[in-house]
Amino acid sequence: MDQFVYSPKSLGSAIKRQRKEKKLSQTEAGRAFNVDQTTISSIEQGASGTRLGTLFRLLAALDLELVIRPKKIGASTNKEGW
């Protein structure tokens, strides 16, 4: 299922949702790609400042990909001011 991400908080929520769907703990999700549990927790809480390399390792651990595309015409603006 596609999920729209407009901020660090919504990205964290989307990652957490996918991790839980795979029935993985934060520790299990990070183990294969050397991401600490505390880092995963921070990302899932929407903390800004996450390194892109760390984010991509976590996405890989969850078999997720990042897709960038233009917004659809008439799409509403996000609620979080980004």
JSON list of C-alpha atoms in Angstrom, two decimals:
[
{"chain": "A", "resi": 1, "resn": "MET", "atom": "CA", "xyz": [0.00, 0.00, 0.00]},
{"chain": "A", "resi": 2, "resn": "ASP", "atom": "CA", "xyz": [1.35, 3.44, -0.91]},
{"chain": "A", "resi": 3, "resn": "GLN", "atom": "CA", "xyz": [1.70, 5.93, 1.90]},
{"chain": "A", "resi": 4, "resn": "PHE", "atom": "CA", "xyz": [2.18, 9.66, 1.46]},
{"chain": "A", "resi": 5, "resn": "VAL", "atom": "CA", "xyz": [4.94, 11.23, 3.52]},
{"chain": "A", "resi": 6, "resn": "TYR", "atom": "CA", "xyz": [5.13, 14.98, 4.07]},
{"chain": "A", "resi": 7, "resn": "SER", "atom": "CA", "xyz": [7.33, 15.34, 7.14]},
{"chain": "A", "resi": 8, "resn": "PRO", "atom": "CA", "xyz": [9.71, 13.46, 9.43]},
{"chain": "A", "resi": 9, "resn": "LYS", "atom": "CA", "xyz": [6.74, 12.61, 11.66]},
{"chain": "A", "resi": 10, "resn": "SER", "atom": "CA", "xyz": [4.68, 11.08, 8.85]},
{"chain": "A", "resi": 11, "resn": "LEU", "atom": "CA", "xyz": [7.77, 9.23, 7.59]},
{"chain": "A", "resi": 12, "resn": "GLY", "atom": "CA", "xyz": [8.31, 7.77, 11.05]},
{"chain": "A", "resi": 13, "resn": "SER", "atom": "CA", "xyz": [4.68, 6.68, 11.26]},
{"chain": "A", "resi": 14, "resn": "ALA", "atom": "CA", "xyz": [4.85, 5.02, 7.85]},
{"chain": "A", "resi": 15, "resn": "ILE", "atom": "CA", "xyz": [8.06, 3.15, 8.76]},
{"chain": "A", "resi": 16, "resn": "LYS", "atom": "CA", "xyz": [6.60, 2.01, 12.07]},
{"chain": "A", "resi": 17, "resn": "ARG", "atom": "CA", "xyz": [3.43, 0.78, 10.35]},
{"chain": "A", "resi": 18, "resn": "GLN", "atom": "CA", "xyz": [5.47, -1.25, 7.85]},
{"chain": "A", "resi": 19, "resn": "ARG", "atom": "CA", "xyz": [7.72, -2.68, 10.56]},
{"chain": "A", "resi": 20, "resn": "LYS", "atom": "CA", "xyz": [4.72, -3.80, 12.59]},
{"chain": "A", "resi": 21, "resn": "GLU", "atom": "CA", "xyz": [3.07, -5.36, 9.52]},
{"chain": "A", "resi": 22, "resn": "LYS", "atom": "CA", "xyz": [6.22, -7.47, 9.16]},
{"chain": "A", "resi": 23, "resn": "LYS", "atom": "CA", "xyz": [5.95, -8.37, 12.87]},
{"chain": "A", "resi": 24, "resn": "LEU", "atom": "CA", "xyz": [9.46, -7.11, 13.61]},
{"chain": "A", "resi": 25, "resn": "SER", "atom": "CA", "xyz": [10.70, -5.43, 16.75]},
{"chain": "A", "resi": 26, "resn": "GLN", "atom": "CA", "xyz": [12.82, -2.33, 16.34]},
{"chain": "A", "resi": 27, "resn": "THR", "atom": "CA", "xyz": [15.89, -4.39, 17.26]},
{"chain": "A", "resi": 28, "resn": "GLU", "atom": "CA", "xyz": [15.07, -7.11, 14.71]},
{"chain": "A", "resi": 29, "resn": "ALA", "atom": "CA", "xyz": [14.45, -4.56, 11.96]},
{"chain": "A", "resi": 30, "resn": "GLY", "atom": "CA", "xyz": [17.80, -2.90, 12.50]},
{"chain": "A", "resi": 31, "resn": "ARG", "atom": "CA", "xyz": [19.96, -5.93, 13.13]},
{"chain": "A", "resi": 32, "resn": "ALA", "atom": "CA", "xyz": [20.70, -6.98, 9.54]},
{"chain": "A", "resi": 33, "resn": "PHE", "atom": "CA", "xyz": [21.65, -3.45, 8.43]},
{"chain": "A", "resi": 34, "resn": "ASN", "atom": "CA", "xyz": [23.45, -2.32, 11.58]},
{"chain": "A", "resi": 35, "resn": "VAL", "atom": "CA", "xyz": [20.88, 0.23, 12.77]},
{"chain": "A", "resi": 36, "resn": "ASP", "atom": "CA", "xyz": [20.52, 0.60, 16.55]},
{"chain": "A", "resi": 37, "resn": "GLN", "atom": "CA", "xyz": [17.14, 0.16, 18.20]},
{"chain": "A", "resi": 38, "resn": "THR", "atom": "CA", "xyz": [17.40, 3.68, 19.63]},
{"chain": "A", "resi": 39, "resn": "THR", "atom": "CA", "xyz": [17.94, 5.09, 16.14]},
{"chain": "A", "resi": 40, "resn": "ILE", "atom": "CA", "xyz": [14.88, 3.27, 14.80]},
{"chain": "A", "resi": 41, "resn": "SER", "atom": "CA", "xyz": [12.83, 4.55, 17.73]},
{"chain": "A", "resi": 42, "resn": "SER", "atom": "CA", "xyz": [14.00, 8.09, 17.02]},
{"chain": "A", "resi": 43, "resn": "ILE", "atom": "CA", "xyz": [13.10, 7.83, 13.32]},
{"chain": "A", "resi": 44, "resn": "GLU", "atom": "CA", "xyz": [9.67, 6.37, 14.13]},
{"chain": "A", "resi": 45, "resn": "GLN", "atom": "CA", "xyz": [9.01, 9.28, 16.49]},
{"chain": "A", "resi": 46, "resn": "GLY", "atom": "CA", "xyz": [9.71, 11.73, 13.68]},
{"chain": "A", "resi": 47, "resn": "ALA", "atom": "CA", "xyz": [12.99, 13.15, 14.94]},
{"chain": "A", "resi": 48, "resn": "SER", "atom": "CA", "xyz": [14.66, 15.34, 12.37]},
{"chain": "A", "resi": 49, "resn": "GLY", "atom": "CA", "xyz": [18.34, 15.04, 11.65]},
{"chain": "A", "resi": 50, "resn": "THR", "atom": "CA", "xyz": [18.43, 11.40, 10.61]},
{"chain": "A", "resi": 51, "resn": "ARG", "atom": "CA", "xyz": [21.25, 10.72, 8.19]},
{"chain": "A", "resi": 52, "resn": "LEU", "atom": "CA", "xyz": [20.13, 9.68, 4.74]},
{"chain": "A", "resi": 53, "resn": "GLY", "atom": "CA", "xyz": [22.39, 6.63, 4.82]},
{"chain": "A", "resi": 54, "resn": "THR", "atom": "CA", "xyz": [20.70, 5.46, 8.02]},
{"chain": "A", "resi": 55, "resn": "LEU", "atom": "CA", "xyz": [17.26, 6.04, 6.55]},
{"chain": "A", "resi": 56, "resn": "PHE", "atom": "CA", "xyz": [18.10, 4.02, 3.44]},
{"chain": "A", "resi": 57, "resn": "ARG", "atom": "CA", "xyz": [19.54, 1.17, 5.52]},
{"chain": "A", "resi": 58, "resn": "LEU", "atom": "CA", "xyz": [16.29, 1.04, 7.50]},
{"chain": "A", "resi": 59, "resn": "LEU", "atom": "CA", "xyz": [14.19, 1.14, 4.33]},
{"chain": "A", "resi": 60, "resn": "ALA", "atom": "CA", "xyz": [16.27, -1.75, 2.95]},
{"chain": "A", "resi": 61, "resn": "ALA", "atom": "CA", "xyz": [15.81, -3.71, 6.17]},
{"chain": "A", "resi": 62, "resn": "LEU", "atom": "CA", "xyz": [12.04, -3.40, 5.75]},
{"chain": "A", "resi": 63, "resn": "ASP", "atom": "CA", "xyz": [12.07, -4.09, 1.99]},
{"chain": "A", "resi": 64, "resn": "LEU", "atom": "CA", "xyz": [10.78, -0.58, 1.26]},
{"chain": "A", "resi": 65, "resn": "GLU", "atom": "CA", "xyz": [11.67, 1.88, -1.46]},
{"chain": "A", "resi": 66, "resn": "LEU", "atom": "CA", "xyz": [11.51, 5.64, -1.73]},
{"chain": "A", "resi": 67, "resn": "VAL", "atom": "CA", "xyz": [9.70, 7.09, -4.73]},
{"chain": "A", "resi": 68, "resn": "ILE", "atom": "CA", "xyz": [9.71, 10.78, -5.59]},
{"chain": "A", "resi": 69, "resn": "ARG", "atom": "CA", "xyz": [7.13, 12.17, -7.97]},
{"chain": "A", "resi": 70, "resn": "PRO", "atom": "CA", "xyz": [5.36, 15.44, -8.62]},
{"chain": "A", "resi": 71, "resn": "LYS", "atom": "CA", "xyz": [2.23, 16.19, -6.64]},
{"chain": "A", "resi": 72, "resn": "LYS", "atom": "CA", "xyz": [-1.03, 15.77, -8.44]},
{"chain": "A", "resi": 73, "resn": "ILE", "atom": "CA", "xyz": [-2.66, 19.00, -9.56]},
{"chain": "A", "resi": 74, "resn": "GLY", "atom": "CA", "xyz": [-5.13, 20.17, -6.97]},
{"chain": "A", "resi": 75, "resn": "ALA", "atom": "CA", "xyz": [-3.63, 18.05, -4.19]},
{"chain": "A", "resi": 76, "resn": "SER", "atom": "CA", "xyz": [-4.18, 19.62, -0.83]},
{"chain": "A", "resi": 77, "resn": "THR", "atom": "CA", "xyz": [-1.23, 20.96, 1.11]},
{"chain": "A", "resi": 78, "resn": "ASN", "atom": "CA", "xyz": [-0.02, 18.90, 4.02]},
{"chain": "A", "resi": 79, "resn": "LYS", "atom": "CA", "xyz": [-1.04, 19.69, 7.57]},
{"chain": "A", "resi": 80, "resn": "GLU", "atom": "CA", "xyz": [2.48, 19.85, 8.95]},
{"chain": "A", "resi": 81, "resn": "GLY", "atom": "CA", "xyz": [3.68, 22.89, 7.01]},
{"chain": "A", "resi": 82, "resn": "TRP", "atom": "CA", "xyz": [6.32, 21.28, 4.79]}
]
